[in-house]
mmCIF file of N, CA and C in Angstrom:
data_model
loop_
_atom_site.group_PDB
_atom_site.id
_atom_site.type_symbol
_atom_site.label_atom_id
_atom_site.label_comp_id
_atom_site.label_asym_id
_atom_site.label_seq_id
_atom_site.Cartn_x
_atom_site.Cartn_y
_atom_site.Cartn_z
ATOM 1 N N MET A 1 -8.686 6.360 -20.600
ATOM 2 C CA MET A 1 -8.747 5.358 -19.789
ATOM 3 C C MET A 1 -8.956 5.609 -18.334
ATOM 4 N N ARG A 2 -9.424 5.090 -17.588
ATOM 5 C CA ARG A 2 -9.776 5.445 -16.332
ATOM 6 C C ARG A 2 -8.444 4.893 -15.403
ATOM 7 N N PRO A 3 -8.176 5.986 -14.360
ATOM 8 C CA PRO A 3 -6.905 5.879 -13.484
ATOM 9 C C PRO A 3 -6.652 4.428 -13.075
ATOM 10 N N GLU A 4 -7.838 3.573 -12.644
ATOM 11 C CA GLU A 4 -7.472 2.241 -11.878
ATOM 12 C C GLU A 4 -7.062 1.283 -12.971
ATOM 13 N N ASN A 5 -7.402 1.450 -14.327
ATOM 14 C CA ASN A 5 -7.038 0.496 -15.291
ATOM 15 C C ASN A 5 -5.742 0.892 -15.537
ATOM 16 N N ILE A 6 -5.211 2.300 -15.559
ATOM 17 C CA ILE A 6 -3.829 2.615 -16.121
ATOM 18 C C ILE A 6 -3.105 1.890 -15.029
ATOM 19 N N PHE A 7 -3.453 2.159 -13.777
ATOM 20 C CA PHE A 7 -2.564 1.690 -12.605
ATOM 21 C C PHE A 7 -2.235 0.229 -12.644
ATOM 22 N N PHE A 8 -3.376 -0.538 -12.913
ATOM 23 C CA PHE A 8 -3.367 -2.010 -13.126
ATOM 24 C C PHE A 8 -2.497 -2.424 -14.487
ATOM 25 N N ILE A 9 -2.631 -1.749 -15.335
ATOM 26 C CA ILE A 9 -1.586 -2.417 -16.738
ATOM 27 C C ILE A 9 -0.163 -2.103 -16.073
ATOM 28 N N ILE A 10 -0.022 -1.077 -15.603
ATOM 29 C CA ILE A 10 1.501 -0.498 -15.066
ATOM 30 C C ILE A 10 1.736 -1.624 -14.090
ATOM 31 N N PHE A 11 1.123 -1.736 -13.124
ATOM 32 C CA PHE A 11 1.145 -2.869 -12.316
ATOM 33 C C PHE A 11 1.479 -4.159 -12.633
ATOM 34 N N ILE A 12 0.712 -4.758 -13.665
ATOM 35 C CA ILE A 12 0.843 -6.088 -14.060
ATOM 36 C C ILE A 12 2.257 -6.065 -14.977
ATOM 37 N N ALA A 13 2.598 -5.347 -15.921
ATOM 38 C CA ALA A 13 3.476 -5.082 -16.718
ATOM 39 C C ALA A 13 5.062 -4.877 -15.973
ATOM 40 N N THR A 14 4.810 -4.441 -14.817
ATOM 41 C CA THR A 14 6.101 -4.404 -13.739
ATOM 42 C C THR A 14 6.419 -5.704 -13.392
ATOM 43 N N ILE A 15 5.251 -6.601 -12.775
ATOM 44 C CA ILE A 15 5.619 -7.839 -12.504
ATOM 45 C C ILE A 15 6.177 -8.717 -13.592
ATOM 46 N N LEU A 16 5.634 -8.582 -14.879
ATOM 47 C CA LEU A 16 6.065 -9.342 -16.001
ATOM 48 C C LEU A 16 7.391 -9.101 -16.323
ATOM 49 N N VAL A 17 7.650 -7.813 -16.291
ATOM 50 C CA VAL A 17 9.205 -7.568 -16.590
ATOM 51 C C VAL A 17 10.139 -7.956 -15.674
ATOM 52 N N VAL A 18 9.707 -7.884 -14.478
ATOM 53 C CA VAL A 18 10.745 -8.129 -13.295
ATOM 54 C C VAL A 18 10.976 -9.889 -13.403
ATOM 55 N N ARG A 19 9.794 -10.588 -13.462
ATOM 56 C CA ARG A 19 9.843 -12.191 -13.512
ATOM 57 C C ARG A 19 10.200 -12.601 -14.770
ATOM 58 N N ILE A 20 10.429 -12.079 -15.672
ATOM 59 C CA ILE A 20 10.794 -12.606 -17.069
ATOM 60 C C ILE A 20 12.490 -12.099 -16.928
ATOM 61 N N GLY A 21 12.781 -11.076 -16.544
ATOM 62 C CA GLY A 21 14.116 -10.610 -16.505
ATOM 63 C C GLY A 21 14.907 -11.089 -15.388
ATOM 64 N N LEU A 22 14.223 -11.389 -14.197
ATOM 65 C CA LEU A 22 15.045 -12.340 -13.348
ATOM 66 C C LEU A 22 15.308 -13.652 -13.633
ATOM 67 N N TYR A 23 14.330 -14.342 -14.242
ATOM 68 C CA TYR A 23 14.527 -15.763 -14.666
ATOM 69 C C TYR A 23 15.561 -15.698 -15.837
ATOM 70 N N VAL A 24 15.586 -14.985 -16.893
ATOM 71 C CA VAL A 24 16.455 -14.832 -17.913
ATOM 72 C C VAL A 24 17.762 -14.441 -16.917
ATOM 73 N N GLY A 25 17.958 -13.770 -16.496
ATOM 74 C CA GLY A 25 19.219 -13.502 -15.794
ATOM 75 C C GLY A 25 19.718 -14.484 -14.943
ATOM 76 N N GLY A 26 18.904 -15.251 -14.502
ATOM 77 C CA GLY A 26 19.172 -16.525 -13.445
ATOM 78 C C GLY A 26 19.846 -17.379 -14.418
ATOM 79 N N LEU A 27 19.275 -17.553 -15.815
ATOM 80 C CA LEU A 27 19.584 -18.648 -16.404
ATOM 81 C C LEU A 27 21.346 -18.207 -17.031
ATOM 82 N N PHE A 28 21.664 -17.019 -16.908
ATOM 83 C CA PHE A 28 23.118 -16.821 -17.436
ATOM 84 C C PHE A 28 24.159 -16.512 -16.305
ATOM 85 N N ALA A 29 23.614 -16.274 -15.106
ATOM 86 C CA ALA A 29 24.252 -15.830 -13.695
ATOM 87 C C ALA A 29 25.106 -16.973 -13.467
ATOM 88 N N ASP A 30 26.470 -16.690 -13.014
ATOM 89 C CA ASP A 30 27.070 -17.865 -12.211
ATOM 90 C C ASP A 30 26.358 -18.153 -11.106
ATOM 91 N N ASP A 31 25.877 -17.413 -10.386
ATOM 92 C CA ASP A 31 25.012 -17.804 -8.996
ATOM 93 C C ASP A 31 23.755 -16.990 -8.791
ATOM 94 N N PRO A 32 22.756 -17.318 -9.292
ATOM 95 C CA PRO A 32 21.473 -16.601 -9.278
ATOM 96 C C PRO A 32 20.973 -16.165 -7.917
ATOM 97 N N ASP A 33 21.645 -16.740 -6.882
ATOM 98 C CA ASP A 33 21.009 -16.293 -5.468
ATOM 99 C C ASP A 33 22.004 -15.204 -5.284
ATOM 100 N N ARG A 34 23.041 -14.666 -5.836
ATOM 101 C CA ARG A 34 23.849 -13.591 -5.489
ATOM 102 C C ARG A 34 23.386 -12.452 -6.537
ATOM 103 N N MET A 35 22.305 -12.575 -7.589
ATOM 104 C CA MET A 35 22.356 -11.462 -8.369
ATOM 105 C C MET A 35 21.732 -10.223 -7.503
ATOM 106 N N GLY A 36 21.892 -9.040 -7.901
ATOM 107 C CA GLY A 36 21.437 -8.030 -7.523
ATOM 108 C C GLY A 36 22.478 -6.958 -6.411
ATOM 109 N N LEU A 37 21.881 -5.843 -6.128
ATOM 110 C CA LEU A 37 22.603 -5.008 -5.142
ATOM 111 C C LEU A 37 22.824 -5.565 -3.672
ATOM 112 N N SER A 38 23.909 -5.551 -3.272
ATOM 113 C CA SER A 38 24.275 -5.756 -1.924
ATOM 114 C C SER A 38 25.122 -4.774 -1.195
ATOM 115 N N ILE A 39 24.538 -4.557 -0.119
ATOM 116 C CA ILE A 39 25.127 -3.590 1.012
ATOM 117 C C ILE A 39 25.585 -4.141 2.038
ATOM 118 N N LYS A 40 26.918 -4.183 2.297
ATOM 119 C CA LYS A 40 27.590 -4.855 3.340
ATOM 120 C C LYS A 40 26.924 -6.123 3.451
ATOM 121 N N GLY A 41 27.235 -6.879 2.357
ATOM 122 C CA GLY A 41 26.902 -8.320 2.297
ATOM 123 C C GLY A 41 25.473 -8.710 2.387
ATOM 124 N N MET A 42 24.457 -7.717 2.651
ATOM 125 C CA MET A 42 23.175 -7.998 2.561
ATOM 126 C C MET A 42 22.568 -7.639 1.313
ATOM 127 N N ARG A 43 21.719 -8.689 0.574
ATOM 128 C CA ARG A 43 21.230 -8.560 -0.437
ATOM 129 C C ARG A 43 19.933 -7.620 -0.166
ATOM 130 N N ILE A 44 19.831 -6.583 -1.302
ATOM 131 C CA ILE A 44 18.641 -5.723 -1.549
ATOM 132 C C ILE A 44 17.630 -6.231 -2.555
ATOM 133 N N HIS A 45 16.434 -6.673 -2.257
ATOM 134 C CA HIS A 45 15.605 -7.484 -3.015
ATOM 135 C C HIS A 45 14.726 -6.310 -3.575
ATOM 136 N N HIS A 46 14.223 -6.346 -4.757
ATOM 137 C CA HIS A 46 13.324 -5.287 -5.482
ATOM 138 C C HIS A 46 11.934 -5.068 -4.625
ATOM 139 N N TRP A 47 11.587 -5.882 -3.777
ATOM 140 C CA TRP A 47 10.580 -5.760 -2.816
ATOM 141 C C TRP A 47 10.830 -4.037 -1.884
ATOM 142 N N THR A 48 12.137 -4.007 -1.654
ATOM 143 C CA THR A 48 12.469 -2.970 -0.914
ATOM 144 C C THR A 48 12.027 -1.689 -1.594
ATOM 145 N N TYR A 49 12.764 -1.867 -2.887
ATOM 146 C CA TYR A 49 12.499 -0.561 -3.759
ATOM 147 C C TYR A 49 10.634 -0.179 -3.785
ATOM 148 N N GLY A 50 10.195 -1.362 -4.118
ATOM 149 C CA GLY A 50 8.744 -1.032 -4.317
ATOM 150 C C GLY A 50 8.076 -0.830 -2.884
ATOM 151 N N ALA A 51 8.483 -1.159 -1.589
ATOM 152 C CA ALA A 51 8.065 -0.431 -0.449
ATOM 153 C C ALA A 51 8.269 0.982 -0.247
ATOM 154 N N LEU A 52 9.633 1.334 -0.845
ATOM 155 C CA LEU A 52 9.889 2.986 -0.793
ATOM 156 C C LEU A 52 9.101 3.619 -1.677
ATOM 157 N N MET A 53 8.727 2.976 -2.990
ATOM 158 C CA MET A 53 8.015 3.876 -3.831
ATOM 159 C C MET A 53 6.619 3.778 -3.663
ATOM 160 N N VAL A 54 5.795 3.002 -2.940
ATOM 161 C CA VAL A 54 4.461 2.944 -2.805
ATOM 162 C C VAL A 54 3.936 4.480 -2.084
ATOM 163 N N PRO A 55 4.563 4.618 -0.805
ATOM 164 C CA PRO A 55 4.188 5.851 0.128
ATOM 165 C C PRO A 55 4.707 6.966 -0.705
ATOM 166 N N VAL A 56 5.719 7.000 -1.456
ATOM 167 C CA VAL A 56 6.073 8.359 -2.358
ATOM 168 C C VAL A 56 4.824 8.432 -3.559
ATOM 169 N N GLY A 57 4.503 7.514 -4.175
ATOM 170 C CA GLY A 57 3.609 7.520 -5.183
ATOM 171 C C GLY A 57 2.331 7.986 -4.394
ATOM 172 N N ILE A 58 1.849 7.427 -3.440
ATOM 173 C CA ILE A 58 0.740 7.870 -2.682
ATOM 174 C C ILE A 58 0.831 9.517 -2.624
ATOM 175 N N PHE A 59 1.838 9.999 -1.648
ATOM 176 C CA PHE A 59 2.027 11.210 -1.106
ATOM 177 C C PHE A 59 2.032 12.293 -2.353
ATOM 178 N N LEU A 60 2.623 11.905 -3.475
ATOM 179 C CA LEU A 60 2.525 12.595 -4.866
ATOM 180 C C LEU A 60 1.341 12.653 -5.709
ATOM 181 N N GLY A 61 0.527 11.550 -5.201
ATOM 182 C CA GLY A 61 -0.355 11.239 -6.152
ATOM 183 C C GLY A 61 -0.393 10.771 -7.553
ATOM 184 N N ASN A 62 0.851 10.149 -7.506
ATOM 185 C CA ASN A 62 1.438 9.664 -9.000
ATOM 186 C C ASN A 62 1.056 8.158 -9.102
ATOM 187 N N ILE A 63 0.245 7.842 -9.953
ATOM 188 C CA ILE A 63 -0.289 6.545 -10.380
ATOM 189 C C ILE A 63 0.921 5.525 -10.889
ATOM 190 N N PRO A 64 1.694 6.033 -11.863
ATOM 191 C CA PRO A 64 2.541 5.183 -12.406
ATOM 192 C C PRO A 64 3.706 4.707 -11.352
ATOM 193 N N LEU A 65 3.914 5.625 -10.520
ATOM 194 C CA LEU A 65 5.072 5.356 -9.432
ATOM 195 C C LEU A 65 4.387 4.333 -8.295
ATOM 196 N N LEU A 66 3.229 4.571 -8.230
ATOM 197 C CA LEU A 66 2.647 3.825 -6.932
ATOM 198 C C LEU A 66 2.244 2.368 -7.675
ATOM 199 N N ALA A 67 2.230 2.317 -9.092
ATOM 200 C CA ALA A 67 1.890 0.911 -9.621
ATOM 201 C C ALA A 67 3.080 0.221 -9.869
ATOM 202 N N VAL A 68 4.266 0.982 -10.145
ATOM 203 C CA VAL A 68 5.482 0.169 -10.268
ATOM 204 C C VAL A 68 5.893 -0.212 -8.880
ATOM 205 N N GLY A 69 5.693 0.441 -7.921
ATOM 206 C CA GLY A 69 6.092 0.256 -6.364
ATOM 207 C C GLY A 69 5.194 -0.926 -6.049
ATOM 208 N N SER A 70 3.977 -0.965 -6.232
ATOM 209 C CA SER A 70 3.002 -1.894 -6.052
ATOM 210 C C SER A 70 3.472 -3.276 -6.694
ATOM 211 N N GLY A 71 3.771 -3.288 -7.826
ATOM 212 C CA GLY A 71 4.333 -4.365 -8.491
ATOM 213 C C GLY A 71 5.471 -4.932 -8.099
ATOM 214 N N LEU A 72 6.665 -3.950 -7.803
ATOM 215 C CA LEU A 72 7.902 -4.697 -7.476
ATOM 216 C C LEU A 72 7.545 -5.419 -5.924
ATOM 217 N N PHE A 73 6.512 -4.826 -4.886
ATOM 218 C CA PHE A 73 6.610 -5.285 -3.816
ATOM 219 C C PHE A 73 5.694 -6.616 -3.848
ATOM 220 N N ILE A 74 4.437 -6.701 -4.459
ATOM 221 C CA ILE A 74 3.637 -7.922 -4.712
ATOM 222 C C ILE A 74 4.506 -8.828 -5.264
ATOM 223 N N ASP A 75 5.280 -8.661 -6.260
ATOM 224 C CA ASP A 75 6.205 -9.771 -7.108
ATOM 225 C C ASP A 75 6.992 -10.486 -5.975
ATOM 226 N N GLU A 76 7.188 -10.077 -4.782
ATOM 227 C CA GLU A 76 8.063 -10.825 -3.920
ATOM 228 C C GLU A 76 7.278 -11.205 -2.484
ATOM 229 N N LEU A 77 6.116 -10.688 -2.363
ATOM 230 C CA LEU A 77 5.269 -10.883 -1.062
ATOM 231 C C LEU A 77 5.100 -12.398 -0.917
ATOM 232 N N THR A 78 5.075 -13.368 -1.491
ATOM 233 C CA THR A 78 4.643 -14.614 -1.399
ATOM 234 C C THR A 78 6.092 -15.087 -0.724
ATOM 235 N N TYR A 79 7.097 -14.799 -1.826
ATOM 236 C CA TYR A 79 8.548 -15.252 -1.710
ATOM 237 C C TYR A 79 8.782 -14.911 -0.109
ATOM 238 N N LEU A 80 8.394 -13.807 0.398
ATOM 239 C CA LEU A 80 8.908 -13.146 1.555
ATOM 240 C C LEU A 80 7.944 -14.021 2.709
ATOM 241 N N MET A 81 6.740 -14.249 2.446
ATOM 242 C CA MET A 81 6.002 -15.022 3.444
ATOM 243 C C MET A 81 6.408 -16.509 3.648
ATOM 244 N N MET A 82 6.741 -17.008 2.528
ATOM 245 C CA MET A 82 7.264 -18.277 2.711
ATOM 246 C C MET A 82 8.687 -18.553 3.197
ATOM 247 N N GLY A 83 9.218 -17.433 3.277
ATOM 248 C CA GLY A 83 10.841 -17.401 4.006
ATOM 249 C C GLY A 83 11.650 -17.835 2.761
ATOM 250 N N GLY A 84 11.371 -17.520 1.714
ATOM 251 C CA GLY A 84 12.399 -18.166 0.388
ATOM 252 C C GLY A 84 13.770 -17.309 0.708
ATOM 253 N N GLU A 85 14.512 -18.061 -0.070
ATOM 254 C CA GLU A 85 15.912 -17.902 0.168
ATOM 255 C C GLU A 85 16.748 -17.769 -1.344
ATOM 256 N N THR A 86 16.117 -18.633 -2.284
ATOM 257 C CA THR A 86 16.958 -19.082 -3.194
ATOM 258 C C THR A 86 16.230 -18.285 -4.583
ATOM 259 N N HIS A 87 16.752 -18.413 -5.548
ATOM 260 C CA HIS A 87 16.244 -18.197 -7.053
ATOM 261 C C HIS A 87 14.858 -19.136 -7.175
ATOM 262 N N ALA A 88 15.267 -20.350 -7.029
ATOM 263 C CA ALA A 88 14.454 -21.665 -7.075
ATOM 264 C C ALA A 88 13.018 -21.287 -6.557
ATOM 265 N N ASP A 89 13.374 -20.740 -5.126
ATOM 266 C CA ASP A 89 12.262 -20.383 -4.312
ATOM 267 C C ASP A 89 11.141 -19.205 -4.731
ATOM 268 N N ASN A 90 11.919 -18.302 -5.289
ATOM 269 C CA ASN A 90 11.219 -17.287 -6.257
ATOM 270 C C ASN A 90 10.332 -17.818 -7.308
ATOM 271 N N TYR A 91 10.531 -19.099 -7.841
ATOM 272 C CA TYR A 91 10.088 -19.343 -9.065
ATOM 273 C C TYR A 91 9.166 -20.986 -8.695
ATOM 274 N N SER A 92 9.114 -21.222 -7.360
ATOM 275 C CA SER A 92 8.528 -22.276 -6.822
ATOM 276 C C SER A 92 6.748 -22.092 -7.210
ATOM 277 N N PHE A 93 6.162 -23.398 -7.314
ATOM 278 C CA PHE A 93 4.784 -23.265 -7.575
ATOM 279 C C PHE A 93 4.086 -22.317 -6.535
ATOM 280 N N ILE A 94 4.475 -22.644 -5.129
ATOM 281 C CA ILE A 94 3.709 -21.824 -4.088
ATOM 282 C C ILE A 94 3.925 -20.127 -4.229
ATOM 283 N N SER A 95 5.372 -20.004 -4.593
ATOM 284 C CA SER A 95 5.558 -18.537 -4.661
ATOM 285 C C SER A 95 4.541 -17.876 -6.165
ATOM 286 N N LEU A 96 4.606 -18.910 -7.374
ATOM 287 C CA LEU A 96 3.921 -18.311 -8.414
ATOM 288 C C LEU A 96 2.494 -18.089 -7.973
ATOM 289 N N ILE A 97 1.836 -19.248 -7.545
ATOM 290 C CA ILE A 97 0.567 -19.155 -7.312
ATOM 291 C C ILE A 97 0.107 -17.946 -6.009
ATOM 292 N N GLY A 98 0.766 -17.909 -5.321
ATOM 293 C CA GLY A 98 0.677 -16.909 -4.383
ATOM 294 C C GLY A 98 0.784 -15.435 -5.014
ATOM 295 N N THR A 99 1.919 -15.239 -6.057
ATOM 296 C CA THR A 99 1.847 -13.882 -6.643
ATOM 297 C C THR A 99 0.449 -13.668 -7.597
ATOM 298 N N VAL A 100 0.267 -14.736 -8.215
ATOM 299 C CA VAL A 100 -1.216 -14.697 -9.024
ATOM 300 C C VAL A 100 -2.280 -14.461 -8.073
ATOM 301 N N PHE A 101 -2.384 -15.073 -6.852
ATOM 302 C CA PHE A 101 -3.659 -14.493 -5.828
ATOM 303 C C PHE A 101 -3.380 -13.012 -5.387
ATOM 304 N N PHE A 102 -2.111 -12.498 -5.127
ATOM 305 C CA PHE A 102 -2.226 -11.409 -4.791
ATOM 306 C C PHE A 102 -2.314 -10.297 -5.976
ATOM 307 N N VAL A 103 -2.021 -10.605 -7.213
ATOM 308 C CA VAL A 103 -2.497 -9.819 -8.312
ATOM 309 C C VAL A 103 -4.033 -10.012 -8.434
ATOM 310 N N GLY A 104 -4.561 -10.861 -8.213
ATOM 311 C CA GLY A 104 -6.061 -11.055 -8.190
ATOM 312 C C GLY A 104 -6.709 -9.812 -7.050
ATOM 313 N N VAL A 105 -6.145 -9.990 -5.642
ATOM 314 C CA VAL A 105 -6.612 -8.911 -4.901
ATOM 315 C C VAL A 105 -6.245 -7.587 -5.330
ATOM 316 N N VAL A 106 -5.194 -7.237 -5.858
ATOM 317 C CA VAL A 106 -5.033 -6.060 -6.261
ATOM 318 C C VAL A 106 -5.931 -5.560 -7.306
ATOM 319 N N PHE A 107 -6.121 -6.607 -8.412
ATOM 320 C CA PHE A 107 -7.240 -6.282 -9.456
ATOM 321 C C PHE A 107 -8.532 -5.916 -8.774
ATOM 322 N N LEU A 108 -8.891 -6.585 -7.867
ATOM 323 C CA LEU A 108 -10.328 -6.227 -7.316
ATOM 324 C C LEU A 108 -10.265 -4.901 -6.437
ATOM 325 N N LEU A 109 -9.219 -4.644 -5.769
ATOM 326 C CA LEU A 109 -9.024 -3.394 -4.880
ATOM 327 C C LEU A 109 -8.519 -2.213 -5.848
ATOM 328 N N ARG A 110 -8.407 -2.199 -6.833
ATOM 329 C CA ARG A 110 -7.592 -1.261 -7.899
ATOM 330 C C ARG A 110 -8.271 0.127 -7.748
ATOM 331 N N LYS A 111 -9.570 0.248 -7.788
ATOM 332 C CA LYS A 111 -10.521 1.263 -7.715
ATOM 333 C C LYS A 111 -10.105 2.033 -6.425
ATOM 334 N N GLN A 112 -10.029 1.289 -5.263
ATOM 335 C CA GLN A 112 -9.636 1.780 -3.864
ATOM 336 C C GLN A 112 -8.411 2.246 -3.793
ATOM 337 N N ILE A 113 -7.242 1.762 -4.377
ATOM 338 C CA ILE A 113 -6.101 1.793 -4.446
ATOM 339 C C ILE A 113 -5.578 3.353 -4.860
ATOM 340 N N VAL A 114 -6.352 3.721 -6.076
ATOM 341 C CA VAL A 114 -6.092 4.951 -6.795
ATOM 342 C C VAL A 114 -7.198 5.691 -6.368
ATOM 343 N N PHE A 115 -7.562 5.661 -5.022
ATOM 344 C CA PHE A 115 -8.787 6.562 -4.337
ATOM 345 C C PHE A 115 -8.708 8.137 -4.558
ATOM 346 N N TRP A 116 -7.404 8.749 -4.929
ATOM 347 C CA TRP A 116 -7.505 10.226 -4.939
ATOM 348 C C TRP A 116 -8.227 10.702 -6.494
ATOM 349 N N LYS A 117 -8.129 9.799 -7.392
ATOM 350 C CA LYS A 117 -8.692 10.222 -8.398
ATOM 351 C C LYS A 117 -10.243 9.843 -8.863
#
């Protein structure tokens, strides 16, 4: 299989796993807006991990690491752009449509994203 297709499969799987996991987790959480890791009262969102993983994946030439990092980042990009603050904001129509849009952009650019192969 071509590297760009491996990248995209891992990328889209990351988004699906995160979206489903956070949605289901939010159903059972006492306060879905407080889920996740917090450091000194500041909530760490999964886009942060993605933003750290992307340059490492590029530096190492590691497609799976780049794909997972990209998926984590893109999954919350629209949420960040719209100034989302709640679990409901993450699953709003605008957030979901924005995520679909950015997934489409990544699909179109997948060959350029894995340029070193």
